[in-house]
Amino acid sequence: MSKIGVLVATDEFPGCATGLLRQAAANGAEAACFLTDAGVKVLQDPEFRAAAEEAGAGVTVCEHSWERFKLGEPLPGYQYASQYQNALMMGWAEKVLVL
């Protein structure tokens, strides 16, 4: 089984992030996602959250970025952590897609 990491650092393409997670699931790949900088805003999109759940993708949110953009209380079910989690995902993934 393939291991795909998705790094989202922009909120310009929420549909792409959603599509990548759905496609990973359709192809039987394991997926993990790290949201940082403006990419943390993608978590506010219900379609993205649904795709992450359908894909069984672990989603980690850069806590500093979440606070920087003043997005309110953390949403339950997601890990809010440091860039160290991004580094762990990079080491885990066989392929990484960056938005």
Coordinates of C-alpha atoms in Angstrom, one line a residue:
M1 CA 0.0 0.0 0.0
S2 CA 1.3 3.4 -1.0
K3 CA 1.8 6.2 1.6
I4 CA 0.9 9.6 0.4
G5 CA 1.6 12.8 2.3
V6 CA -0.3 16.0 1.5
L7 CA 1.2 19.3 2.7
V8 CA -1.2 22.2 2.3
A9 CA 0.3 25.7 2.8
T10 CA -2.3 27.7 0.9
D11 CA -6.0 28.2 1.0
E12 CA -6.2 29.0 -2.8
F13 CA -7.0 25.4 -3.8
P14 CA -9.2 23.7 -1.3
G15 CA -10.8 21.6 -4.0
C16 CA -7.4 20.2 -4.9
A17 CA -6.6 19.2 -1.4
T18 CA -10.0 17.5 -1.1
G19 CA -9.5 15.8 -4.5
L20 CA -6.1 14.5 -3.6
L21 CA -7.4 12.9 -0.4
R22 CA -10.3 11.3 -2.2
Q23 CA -8.1 10.0 -5.0
A24 CA -5.6 8.5 -2.5
A25 CA -8.5 6.6 -0.9
A26 CA -9.8 5.5 -4.3
N27 CA -6.4 4.1 -5.1
G28 CA -6.1 2.3 -1.8
A29 CA -3.3 4.5 -0.6
E30 CA -2.7 5.5 3.0
A31 CA -2.8 9.3 3.4
A32 CA -1.7 11.9 5.9
C33 CA -2.2 15.6 5.7
F34 CA -0.4 18.5 7.3
L35 CA -2.0 22.0 7.2
T36 CA 0.3 25.0 7.7
D37 CA 0.3 28.8 7.0
A38 CA -2.9 29.8 5.2
G39 CA -3.5 26.1 4.4
V40 CA -5.0 25.8 7.9
K41 CA -8.1 27.6 6.6
V42 CA -8.9 24.5 4.4
L43 CA -10.0 22.8 7.6
Q44 CA -13.0 25.1 7.7
D45 CA -14.3 23.5 4.5
P46 CA -16.8 20.7 5.3
E47 CA -15.9 19.0 1.9
F48 CA -12.3 18.8 2.9
R49 CA -13.1 17.4 6.4
A50 CA -15.4 14.8 4.8
A51 CA -12.7 13.7 2.3
A52 CA -10.2 13.4 5.0
E53 CA -12.6 11.2 7.0
E54 CA -13.5 9.1 4.0
A55 CA -9.8 8.6 3.2
G56 CA -9.0 7.8 6.8
A57 CA -6.3 10.4 6.6
G58 CA -4.7 11.7 9.7
V59 CA -4.9 15.5 9.5
T60 CA -2.5 17.6 11.6
V61 CA -2.8 21.3 11.9
C62 CA 0.1 23.7 12.6
E63 CA -1.0 25.1 15.9
H64 CA 0.9 28.4 15.4
S65 CA -0.7 29.0 12.0
W66 CA -4.2 28.3 13.4
E67 CA -3.7 30.8 16.2
R68 CA -2.0 33.3 13.8
F69 CA -5.1 33.4 11.5
K70 CA -7.4 33.6 14.6
L71 CA -9.6 30.7 13.5
G72 CA -11.2 30.2 16.9
E73 CA -11.3 27.0 19.0
P74 CA -9.6 24.0 17.5
L75 CA -12.0 21.6 15.8
P76 CA -12.3 18.3 17.5
G77 CA -10.9 15.2 15.9
Y78 CA -7.7 16.8 14.5
Q79 CA -4.2 17.1 15.9
Y80 CA -2.9 20.6 16.5
A81 CA 0.8 20.5 16.8
S82 CA 4.2 21.9 15.7
Q83 CA 6.1 21.6 12.5
Y84 CA 7.8 18.6 13.9
Q85 CA 4.7 16.6 12.9
N86 CA 5.2 17.8 9.4
A87 CA 8.8 16.4 9.5
L88 CA 7.4 13.1 10.7
M89 CA 4.9 13.0 7.9
M90 CA 7.7 13.7 5.4
G91 CA 9.7 10.7 6.8
W92 CA 6.6 8.4 6.7
A93 CA 5.4 9.2 3.2
E94 CA 6.7 7.6 0.1
K95 CA 5.4 10.5 -2.0
V96 CA 4.5 14.0 -0.9
L97 CA 2.2 16.4 -2.7
V98 CA 2.5 20.1 -1.9
L99 CA -0.2 22.8 -2.3

